[in-house]
Coordinates of C-alpha atoms in Angstrom, one line a residue:
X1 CA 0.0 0.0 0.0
X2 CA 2.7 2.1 0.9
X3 CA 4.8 1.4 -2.1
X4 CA 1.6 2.1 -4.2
X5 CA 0.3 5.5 -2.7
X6 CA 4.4 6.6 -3.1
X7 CA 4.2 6.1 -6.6
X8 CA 0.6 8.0 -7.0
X9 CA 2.6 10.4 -4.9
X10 CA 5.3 10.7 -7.6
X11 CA 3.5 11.0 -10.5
X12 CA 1.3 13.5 -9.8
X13 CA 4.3 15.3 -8.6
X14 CA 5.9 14.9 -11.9
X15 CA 3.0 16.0 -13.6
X16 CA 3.3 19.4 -11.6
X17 CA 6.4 19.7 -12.6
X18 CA 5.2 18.8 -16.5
X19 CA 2.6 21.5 -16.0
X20 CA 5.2 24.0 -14.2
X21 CA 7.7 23.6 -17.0
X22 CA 5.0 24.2 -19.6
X23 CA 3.5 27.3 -18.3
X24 CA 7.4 28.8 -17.7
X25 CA 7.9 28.1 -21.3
X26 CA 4.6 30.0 -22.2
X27 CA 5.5 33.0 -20.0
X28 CA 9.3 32.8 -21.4
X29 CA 7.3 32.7 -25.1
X30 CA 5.1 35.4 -24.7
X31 CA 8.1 37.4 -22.8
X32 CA 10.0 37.1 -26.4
X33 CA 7.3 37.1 -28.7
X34 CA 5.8 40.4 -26.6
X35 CA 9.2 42.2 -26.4
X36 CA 9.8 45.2 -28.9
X37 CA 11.8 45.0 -32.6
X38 CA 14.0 48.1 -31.2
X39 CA 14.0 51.0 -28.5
X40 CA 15.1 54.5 -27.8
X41 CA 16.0 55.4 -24.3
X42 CA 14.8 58.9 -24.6
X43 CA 11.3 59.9 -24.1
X44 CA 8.8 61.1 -27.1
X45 CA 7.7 64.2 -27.1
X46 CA 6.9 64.7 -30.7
X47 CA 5.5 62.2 -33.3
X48 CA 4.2 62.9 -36.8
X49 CA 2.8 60.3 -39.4
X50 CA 1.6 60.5 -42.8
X51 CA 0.6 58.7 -45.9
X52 CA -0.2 59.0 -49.9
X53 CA 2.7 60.5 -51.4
X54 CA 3.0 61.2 -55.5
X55 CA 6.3 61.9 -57.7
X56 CA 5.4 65.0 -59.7
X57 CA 3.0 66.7 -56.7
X58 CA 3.7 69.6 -54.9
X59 CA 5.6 68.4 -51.2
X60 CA 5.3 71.4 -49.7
X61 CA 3.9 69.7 -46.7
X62 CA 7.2 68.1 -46.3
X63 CA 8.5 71.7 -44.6
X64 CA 5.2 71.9 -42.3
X65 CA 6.4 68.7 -41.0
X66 CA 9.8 69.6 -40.6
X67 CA 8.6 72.7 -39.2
X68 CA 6.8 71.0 -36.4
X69 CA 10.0 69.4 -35.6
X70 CA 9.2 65.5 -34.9
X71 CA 11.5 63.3 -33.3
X72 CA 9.8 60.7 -34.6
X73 CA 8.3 60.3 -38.2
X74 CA 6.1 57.2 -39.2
X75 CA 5.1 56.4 -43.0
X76 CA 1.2 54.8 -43.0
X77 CA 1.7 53.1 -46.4
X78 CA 1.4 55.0 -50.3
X79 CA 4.8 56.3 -49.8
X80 CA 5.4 56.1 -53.7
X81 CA 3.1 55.3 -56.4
X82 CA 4.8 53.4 -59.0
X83 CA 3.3 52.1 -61.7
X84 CA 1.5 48.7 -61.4
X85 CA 2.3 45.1 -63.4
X86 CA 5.7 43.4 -63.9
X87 CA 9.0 44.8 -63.2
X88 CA 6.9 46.5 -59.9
X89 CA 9.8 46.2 -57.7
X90 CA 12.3 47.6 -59.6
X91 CA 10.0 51.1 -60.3
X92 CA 9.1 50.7 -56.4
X93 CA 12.9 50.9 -55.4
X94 CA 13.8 53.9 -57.8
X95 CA 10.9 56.0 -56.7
X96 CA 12.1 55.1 -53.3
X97 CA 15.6 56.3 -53.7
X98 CA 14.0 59.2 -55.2
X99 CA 11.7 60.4 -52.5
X100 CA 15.1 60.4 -50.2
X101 CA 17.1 62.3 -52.4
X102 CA 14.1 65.3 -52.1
X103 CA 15.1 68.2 -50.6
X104 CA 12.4 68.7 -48.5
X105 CA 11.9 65.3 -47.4
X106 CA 15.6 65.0 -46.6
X107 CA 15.2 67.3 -43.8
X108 CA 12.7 65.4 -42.2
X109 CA 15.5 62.5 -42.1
X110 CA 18.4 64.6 -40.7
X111 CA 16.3 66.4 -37.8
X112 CA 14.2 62.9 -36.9
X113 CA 15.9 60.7 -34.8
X114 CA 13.4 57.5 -35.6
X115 CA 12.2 57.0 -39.3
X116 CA 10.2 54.2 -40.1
X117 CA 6.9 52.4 -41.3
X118 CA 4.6 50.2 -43.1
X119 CA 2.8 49.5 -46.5
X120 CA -0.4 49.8 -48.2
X121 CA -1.8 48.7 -51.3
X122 CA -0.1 51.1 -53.9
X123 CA 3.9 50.7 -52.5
X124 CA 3.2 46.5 -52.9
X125 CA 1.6 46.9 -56.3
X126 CA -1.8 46.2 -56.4
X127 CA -4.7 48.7 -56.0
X128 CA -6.5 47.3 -52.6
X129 CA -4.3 44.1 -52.9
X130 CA -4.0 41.8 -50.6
X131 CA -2.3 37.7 -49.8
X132 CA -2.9 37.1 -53.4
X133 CA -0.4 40.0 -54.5
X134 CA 3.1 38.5 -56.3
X135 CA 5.0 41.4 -55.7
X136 CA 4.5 41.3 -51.0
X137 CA 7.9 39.8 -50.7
X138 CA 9.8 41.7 -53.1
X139 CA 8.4 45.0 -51.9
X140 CA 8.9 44.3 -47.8
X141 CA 12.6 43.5 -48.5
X142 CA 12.8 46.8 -50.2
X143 CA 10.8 49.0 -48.0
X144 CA 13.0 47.9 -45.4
X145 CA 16.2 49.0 -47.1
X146 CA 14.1 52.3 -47.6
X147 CA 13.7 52.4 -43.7
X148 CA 17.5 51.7 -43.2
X149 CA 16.6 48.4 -40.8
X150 CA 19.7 46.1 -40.4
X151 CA 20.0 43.0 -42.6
X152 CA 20.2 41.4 -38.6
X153 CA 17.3 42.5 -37.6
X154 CA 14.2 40.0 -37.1
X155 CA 12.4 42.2 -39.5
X156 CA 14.2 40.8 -42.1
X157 CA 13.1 37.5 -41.9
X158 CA 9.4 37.9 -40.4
X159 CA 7.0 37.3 -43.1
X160 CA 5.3 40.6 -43.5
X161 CA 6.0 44.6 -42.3
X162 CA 4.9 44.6 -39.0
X163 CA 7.4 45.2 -35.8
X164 CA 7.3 47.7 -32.8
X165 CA 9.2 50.1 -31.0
X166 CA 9.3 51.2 -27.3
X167 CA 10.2 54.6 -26.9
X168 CA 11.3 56.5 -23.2
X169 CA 12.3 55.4 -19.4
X170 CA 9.4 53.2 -17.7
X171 CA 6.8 56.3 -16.6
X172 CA 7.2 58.0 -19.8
X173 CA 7.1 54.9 -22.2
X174 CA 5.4 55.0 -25.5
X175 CA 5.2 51.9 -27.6
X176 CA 4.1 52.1 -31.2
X177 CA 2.9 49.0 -32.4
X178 CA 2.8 49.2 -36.5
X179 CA 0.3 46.4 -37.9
X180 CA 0.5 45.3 -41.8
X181 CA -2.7 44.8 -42.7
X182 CA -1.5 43.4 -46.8
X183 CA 0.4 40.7 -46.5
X184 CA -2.3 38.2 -45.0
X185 CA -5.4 40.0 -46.0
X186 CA -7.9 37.4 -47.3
X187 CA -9.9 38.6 -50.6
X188 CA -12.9 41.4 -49.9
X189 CA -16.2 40.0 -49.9
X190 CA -16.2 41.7 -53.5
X191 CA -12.7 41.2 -55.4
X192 CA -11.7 44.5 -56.7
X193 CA -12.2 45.5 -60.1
X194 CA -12.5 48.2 -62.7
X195 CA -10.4 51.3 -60.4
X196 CA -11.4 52.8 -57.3
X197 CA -14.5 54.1 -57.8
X198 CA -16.2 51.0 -59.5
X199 CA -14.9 49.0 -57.0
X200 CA -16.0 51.2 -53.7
X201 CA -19.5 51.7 -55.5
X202 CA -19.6 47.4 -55.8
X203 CA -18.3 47.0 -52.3
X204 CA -21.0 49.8 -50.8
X205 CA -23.7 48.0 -52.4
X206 CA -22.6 44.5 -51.0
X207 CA -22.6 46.2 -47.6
X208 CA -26.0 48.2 -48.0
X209 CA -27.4 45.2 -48.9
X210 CA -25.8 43.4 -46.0
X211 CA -24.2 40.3 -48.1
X212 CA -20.6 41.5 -46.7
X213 CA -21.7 41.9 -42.9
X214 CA -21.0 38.5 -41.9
X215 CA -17.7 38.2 -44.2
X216 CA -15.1 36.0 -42.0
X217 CA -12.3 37.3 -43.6
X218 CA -9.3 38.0 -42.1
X219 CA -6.9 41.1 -42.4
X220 CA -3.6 39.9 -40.2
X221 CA -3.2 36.3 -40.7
X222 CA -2.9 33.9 -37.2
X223 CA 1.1 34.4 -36.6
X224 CA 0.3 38.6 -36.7
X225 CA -2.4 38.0 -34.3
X226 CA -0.5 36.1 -32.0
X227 CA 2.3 38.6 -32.1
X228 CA -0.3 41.6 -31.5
X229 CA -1.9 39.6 -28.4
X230 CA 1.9 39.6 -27.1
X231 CA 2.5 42.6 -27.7
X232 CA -0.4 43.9 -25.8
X233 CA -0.4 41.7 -22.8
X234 CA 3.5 42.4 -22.0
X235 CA 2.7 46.2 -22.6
X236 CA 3.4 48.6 -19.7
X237 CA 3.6 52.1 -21.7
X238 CA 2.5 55.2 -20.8
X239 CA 0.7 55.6 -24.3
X240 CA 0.2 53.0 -26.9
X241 CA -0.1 54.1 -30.8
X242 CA -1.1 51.2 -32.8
X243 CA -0.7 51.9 -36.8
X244 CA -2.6 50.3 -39.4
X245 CA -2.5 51.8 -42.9
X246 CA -6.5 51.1 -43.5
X247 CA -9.0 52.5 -41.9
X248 CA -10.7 51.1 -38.6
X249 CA -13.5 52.6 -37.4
X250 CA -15.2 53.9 -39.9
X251 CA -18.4 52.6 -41.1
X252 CA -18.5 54.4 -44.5
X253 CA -18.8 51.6 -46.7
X254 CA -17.2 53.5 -49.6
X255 CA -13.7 53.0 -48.6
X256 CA -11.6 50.1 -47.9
X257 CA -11.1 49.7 -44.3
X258 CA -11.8 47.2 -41.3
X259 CA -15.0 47.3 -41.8
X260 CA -15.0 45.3 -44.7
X261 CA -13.8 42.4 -42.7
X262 CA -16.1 42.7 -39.7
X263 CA -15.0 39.5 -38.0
X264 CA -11.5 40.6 -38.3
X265 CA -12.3 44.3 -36.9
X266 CA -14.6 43.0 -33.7
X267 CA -11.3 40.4 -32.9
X268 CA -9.7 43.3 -33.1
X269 CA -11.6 45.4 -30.7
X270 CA -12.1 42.6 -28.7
X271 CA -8.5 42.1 -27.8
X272 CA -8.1 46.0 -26.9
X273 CA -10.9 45.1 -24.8
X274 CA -9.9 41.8 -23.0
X275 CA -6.0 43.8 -22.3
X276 CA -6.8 48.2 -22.4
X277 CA -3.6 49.3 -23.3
X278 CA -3.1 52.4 -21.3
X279 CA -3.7 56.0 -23.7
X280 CA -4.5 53.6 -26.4
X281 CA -4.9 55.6 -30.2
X282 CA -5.3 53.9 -33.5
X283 CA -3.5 55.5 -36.7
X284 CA -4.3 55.2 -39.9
X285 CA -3.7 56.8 -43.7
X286 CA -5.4 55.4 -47.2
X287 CA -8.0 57.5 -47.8
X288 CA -7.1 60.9 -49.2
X289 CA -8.0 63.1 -46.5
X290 CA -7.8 63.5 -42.5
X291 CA -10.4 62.7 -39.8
X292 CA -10.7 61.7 -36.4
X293 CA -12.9 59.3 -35.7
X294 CA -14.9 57.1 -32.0
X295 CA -16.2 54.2 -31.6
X296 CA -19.6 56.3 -30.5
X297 CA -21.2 58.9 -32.7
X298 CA -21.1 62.9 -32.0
X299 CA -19.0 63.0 -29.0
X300 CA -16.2 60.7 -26.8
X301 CA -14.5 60.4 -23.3
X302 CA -10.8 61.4 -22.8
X303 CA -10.4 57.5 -22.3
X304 CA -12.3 56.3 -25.3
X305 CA -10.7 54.9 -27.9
X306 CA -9.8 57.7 -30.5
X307 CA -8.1 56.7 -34.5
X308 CA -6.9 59.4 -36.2
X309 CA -6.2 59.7 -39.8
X310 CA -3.8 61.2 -41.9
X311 CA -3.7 60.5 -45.7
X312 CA -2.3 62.7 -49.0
X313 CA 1.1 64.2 -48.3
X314 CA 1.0 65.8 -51.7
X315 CA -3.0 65.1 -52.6
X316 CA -6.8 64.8 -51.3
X317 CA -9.6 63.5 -52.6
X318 CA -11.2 66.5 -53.8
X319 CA -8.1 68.2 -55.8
X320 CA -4.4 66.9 -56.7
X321 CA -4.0 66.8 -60.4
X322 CA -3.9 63.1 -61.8
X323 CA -7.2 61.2 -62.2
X324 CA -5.8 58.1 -61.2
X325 CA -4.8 59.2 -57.9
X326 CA -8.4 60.6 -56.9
X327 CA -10.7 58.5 -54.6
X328 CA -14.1 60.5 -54.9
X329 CA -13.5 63.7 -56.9
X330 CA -15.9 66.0 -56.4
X331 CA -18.1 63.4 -54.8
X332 CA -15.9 62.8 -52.0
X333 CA -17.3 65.4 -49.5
X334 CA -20.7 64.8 -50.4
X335 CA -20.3 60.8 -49.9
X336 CA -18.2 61.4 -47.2
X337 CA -20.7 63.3 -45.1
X338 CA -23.4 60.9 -46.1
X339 CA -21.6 58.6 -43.7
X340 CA -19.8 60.0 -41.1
X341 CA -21.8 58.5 -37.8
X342 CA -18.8 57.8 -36.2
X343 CA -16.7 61.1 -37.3
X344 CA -15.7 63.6 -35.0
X345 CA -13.8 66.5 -37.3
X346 CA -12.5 65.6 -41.4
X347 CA -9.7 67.7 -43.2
X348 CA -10.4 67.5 -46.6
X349 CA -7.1 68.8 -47.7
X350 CA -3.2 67.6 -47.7
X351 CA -2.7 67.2 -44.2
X352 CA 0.0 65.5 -41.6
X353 CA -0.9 63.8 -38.2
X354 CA 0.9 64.7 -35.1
X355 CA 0.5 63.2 -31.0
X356 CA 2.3 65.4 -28.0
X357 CA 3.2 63.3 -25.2
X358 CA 2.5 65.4 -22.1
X359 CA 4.7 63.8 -19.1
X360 CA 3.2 65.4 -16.1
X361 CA 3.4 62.9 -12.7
X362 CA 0.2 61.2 -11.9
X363 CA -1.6 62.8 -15.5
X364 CA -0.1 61.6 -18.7
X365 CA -1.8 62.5 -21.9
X366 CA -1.3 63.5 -25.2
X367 CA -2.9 65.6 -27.7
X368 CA -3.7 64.2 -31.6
X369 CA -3.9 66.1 -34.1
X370 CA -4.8 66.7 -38.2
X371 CA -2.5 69.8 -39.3
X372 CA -3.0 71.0 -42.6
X373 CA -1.0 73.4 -44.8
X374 CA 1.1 75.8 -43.3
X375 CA 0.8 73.3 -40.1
X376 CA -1.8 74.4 -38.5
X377 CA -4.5 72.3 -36.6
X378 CA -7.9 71.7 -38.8
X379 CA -8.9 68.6 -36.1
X380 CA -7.8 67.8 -32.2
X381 CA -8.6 65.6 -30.2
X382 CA -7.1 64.5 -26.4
X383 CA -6.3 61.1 -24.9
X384 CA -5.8 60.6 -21.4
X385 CA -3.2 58.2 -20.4
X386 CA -5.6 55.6 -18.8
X387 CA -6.6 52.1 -19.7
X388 CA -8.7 52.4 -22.8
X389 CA -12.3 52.1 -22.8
X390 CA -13.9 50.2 -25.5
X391 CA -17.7 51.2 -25.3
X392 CA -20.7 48.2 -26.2
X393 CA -21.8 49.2 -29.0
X394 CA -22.0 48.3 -32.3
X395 CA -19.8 49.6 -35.0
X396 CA -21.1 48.2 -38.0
X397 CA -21.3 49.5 -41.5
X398 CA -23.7 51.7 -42.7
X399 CA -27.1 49.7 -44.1
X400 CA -29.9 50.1 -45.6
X401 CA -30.8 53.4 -44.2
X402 CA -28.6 55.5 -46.4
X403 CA -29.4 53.1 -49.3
X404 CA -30.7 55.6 -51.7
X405 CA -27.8 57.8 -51.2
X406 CA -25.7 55.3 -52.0
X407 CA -27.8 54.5 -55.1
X408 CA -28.1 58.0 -56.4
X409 CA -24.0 58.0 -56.1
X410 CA -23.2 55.4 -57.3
X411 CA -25.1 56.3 -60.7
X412 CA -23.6 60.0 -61.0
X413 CA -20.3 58.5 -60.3
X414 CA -21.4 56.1 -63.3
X415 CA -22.3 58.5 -65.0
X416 CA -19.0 60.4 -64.4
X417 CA -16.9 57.3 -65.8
X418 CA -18.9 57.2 -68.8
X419 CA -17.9 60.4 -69.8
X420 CA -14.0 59.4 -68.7
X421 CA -14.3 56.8 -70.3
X422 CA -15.9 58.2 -73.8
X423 CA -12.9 60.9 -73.4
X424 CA -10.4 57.5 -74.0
X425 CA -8.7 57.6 -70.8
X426 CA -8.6 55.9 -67.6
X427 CA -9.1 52.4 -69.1
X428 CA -9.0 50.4 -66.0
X429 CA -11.9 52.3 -64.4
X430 CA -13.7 51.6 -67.7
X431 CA -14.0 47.5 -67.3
X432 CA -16.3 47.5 -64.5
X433 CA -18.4 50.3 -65.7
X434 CA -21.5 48.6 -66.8
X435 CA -21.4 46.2 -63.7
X436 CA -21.5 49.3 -61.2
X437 CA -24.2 50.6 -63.0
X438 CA -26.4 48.2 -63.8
X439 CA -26.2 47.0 -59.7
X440 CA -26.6 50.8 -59.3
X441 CA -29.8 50.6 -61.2
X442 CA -31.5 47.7 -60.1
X443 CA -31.1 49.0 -56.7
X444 CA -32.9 51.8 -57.4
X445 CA -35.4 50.4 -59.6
X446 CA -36.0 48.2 -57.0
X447 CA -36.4 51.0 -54.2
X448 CA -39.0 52.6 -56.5
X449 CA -41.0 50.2 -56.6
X450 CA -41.1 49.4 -53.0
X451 CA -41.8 53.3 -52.3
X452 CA -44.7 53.1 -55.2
X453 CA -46.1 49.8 -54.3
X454 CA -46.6 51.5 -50.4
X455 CA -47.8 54.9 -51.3
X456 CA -50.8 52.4 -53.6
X457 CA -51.5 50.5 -50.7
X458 CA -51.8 53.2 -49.0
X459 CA -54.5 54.8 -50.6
X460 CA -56.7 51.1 -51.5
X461 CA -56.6 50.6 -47.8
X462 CA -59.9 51.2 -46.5
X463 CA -60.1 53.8 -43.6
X464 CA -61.5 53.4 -40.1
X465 CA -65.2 54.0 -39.2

């Protein structure tokens, strides 16, 4: 009996052990995969982002930016738009090398001490590309050398352009977390086709229609998503910025963003939830102009989650001087404002983004903003260095509410390609043409009916005695 209960006793003690060893391993795992790509010892006081830069635009901004005086400067993605098909990496580097050896962007890199970045959709080679794009591995490898990281660095051999840095002494640490949200992106609910416009007219429709709502696509692939949760959960900044180069809270269904993926965007929100990150702001770039932007509509707490964006460097949707570069045209304010629930202040203009740490014992904070030309603020919003608060509530697309604006849209902008299209020029926005329409159309037609078929029941409907 003895002998017997001594080797119960054993065994369960080894499996202890078993378990102890395992969950060391785990912590020692999640210590390393947690743990920042690089770090500056000195605290932030001054960070600037931006995105959608063309060769053969006016950078003027570039001297607003170097007038504000960053010490940090992060690129959201659209850093060069070279021209799409084969020999893409090649154009990709030289524009690259070109955008360095600019004047005005050159003094951004001598008075920054940190320069770095991600990718979006036109620096990789394929308008609103994602996993399926040939040219992802060519174009990280040479974004890097644009960023100067060392051939050693983990970077180098991490399969997509994501990474972090911790920046200041524990008490005034910011860590900026950058995410790549290209390289594992599953196809939209819609593939995209035709140019911009087509294809955000197609996807808006899918939404107001709600066939894309319950789309399980994903936007960072299961490695990215472990590395994020890591991230996160060893995180003991001050302030955390976490950079995606699409969109996140918005729910205009125009543009691509999150929302397009709205499993992937409620993990998302989710995991901010389940680990509040302490002065938590998202940043994003993409869509040609600025905003800031809550999780609730018309107004938000200090400790709310707050994204701003920052997109066109050298143009905005409404003005910028090459067709193929515009979003919206002249529609872009009007479609804008037809969904902008969850907007809190747009700059519809070139524009930069800036955050100001404020170090002050017991209060940390820091103060986003939009700056325009000449620098100056057009939107501002404050964070408070607290845990973030993720409010219940849903942050879905935009449905069938604003369906007839959408429709009515979506047919001037038709009508808008046709004539582009008639003048010979812009032939990729011509193939999906009729498809837009004709969805654009039925739509419509189908609204009409509904609203006459009503208005006749109406009136056959016998009244009340």
């Amino acid at each position: 009996m003895c002998i017997r209960d001594s080797a119960q006793t054993a065994t369960t003690i080894m499996r202890l052990g078993a378990l102890l060893l395992t969950a060391v391993a785990g912590a020692m795992d999640l210590a390393t995969l947690g743990a920042p790509d690089s770090s500056s010892p000195e605290p932030l006081n001054r960070l600037a982002f931006g995105s959608c830069h063309a060769h053969g635009l006016d950078d003027v901004l570039f001297e607003d930016i170097s007038a504000f005086k960053p010490e940090a400067f992060v690129w959201l993605g659209d850093a060069v738009y070279p021209r799409e098909g084969p020999g893409f990496p090649s154009r990709l580097r030289s524009e690259l090398q070109a955008l360095k050896r600019k004047p005005r962007y050159a003094q951004i890199l001598e008075s920054a001490q940190f320069v770095d970045g991600t990718f979006d959709d036109h620096d990789t080679g394929l308008n609103d590309g994602g996993s399926t794009n040939q040219h992802l591995i060519p174009s990280q490898q040479i974004m890097l050398d644009f960023f100067g990281v060392p051939n050693e660095s983990p970077r180098r051999t991490r399969r997509g352009l994501y990474w972090s840095h911790l920046f200041g002494p524990p008490g005034k640490q910011v860590k900026l977390i950058v995410l790549d949200t290209r390289t594992h992106r599953d196809p939209m609910f819609l593939p995209e086709f035709g140019g911009s416009l087509p294809g955000g007219a197609a996807r808006a429709i899918s939404i107001l229609q709600n066939a894309s709502q319950n789309h399980a696509g994903d936007v960072l692939g299961e490695t990215q998503w472990e590395w994020l949760e890591a991230q996160l959960a060893s995180s003991e900044a001050n302030v955390t910025l976490i950079a995606s180069s699409i969109q996140v809270l918005t729910t205009n269904p125009l543009f691509e963003s999150w929302g397009i993926f709205p499993v992937a965007k409620q993990r998302l929100l989710d995991l901010l939830s389940k680990h509040r990150p302490r002065g938590t702001v998202l940043l994003s770039g993409d869509v040609h102009f600025g905003e800031l932007l809550s999780l609730t509509s018309g107004s938000r707490a200090p400790d709310e989650l707050l994204e701003v964006t920052s997109s066109g460097i050298t143009h905005f949707c409404e003005a910028g001087g090459r067709v193929r570069l515009e979003t919206m045209h002249g529609l872009c304010r009007i479609l804008h404002s037809a969904f902008s629930r969850h907007s809190l202040g747009t700059a519809a203009q070139t524009n930069f983004g800036t955050v100001e740490f404020k170090w002050e014992r017991g209060n940390n904070s820091a103060v986003v903003q939009v700056r325009g030309r000449g620098g100056g603020p057009v939107v501002v919003a404050t964070v408070a260095g607290d845990p973030v608060r993720i409010p219940l509530v849903r942050n879905r697309m935009h449905s069938l509410d604003t369906g007839w604006a959408v429709g009515v849209s979506a047919v001037c902008g038709g009508a808008y390609l046709g004539y582009r299209c008639l003048e010979g020029s812009a032939h990729s926005i011509c193939r999906g043409l009729r498809l837009v329409v004709g969805l654009a159309l039925v739509r419509l037609s189908w609204m009409c009916t509904r609203w006459i078929g009503e208005r006749c029941l109406r009136r056959e409907r016998p009244k009340k005695e």
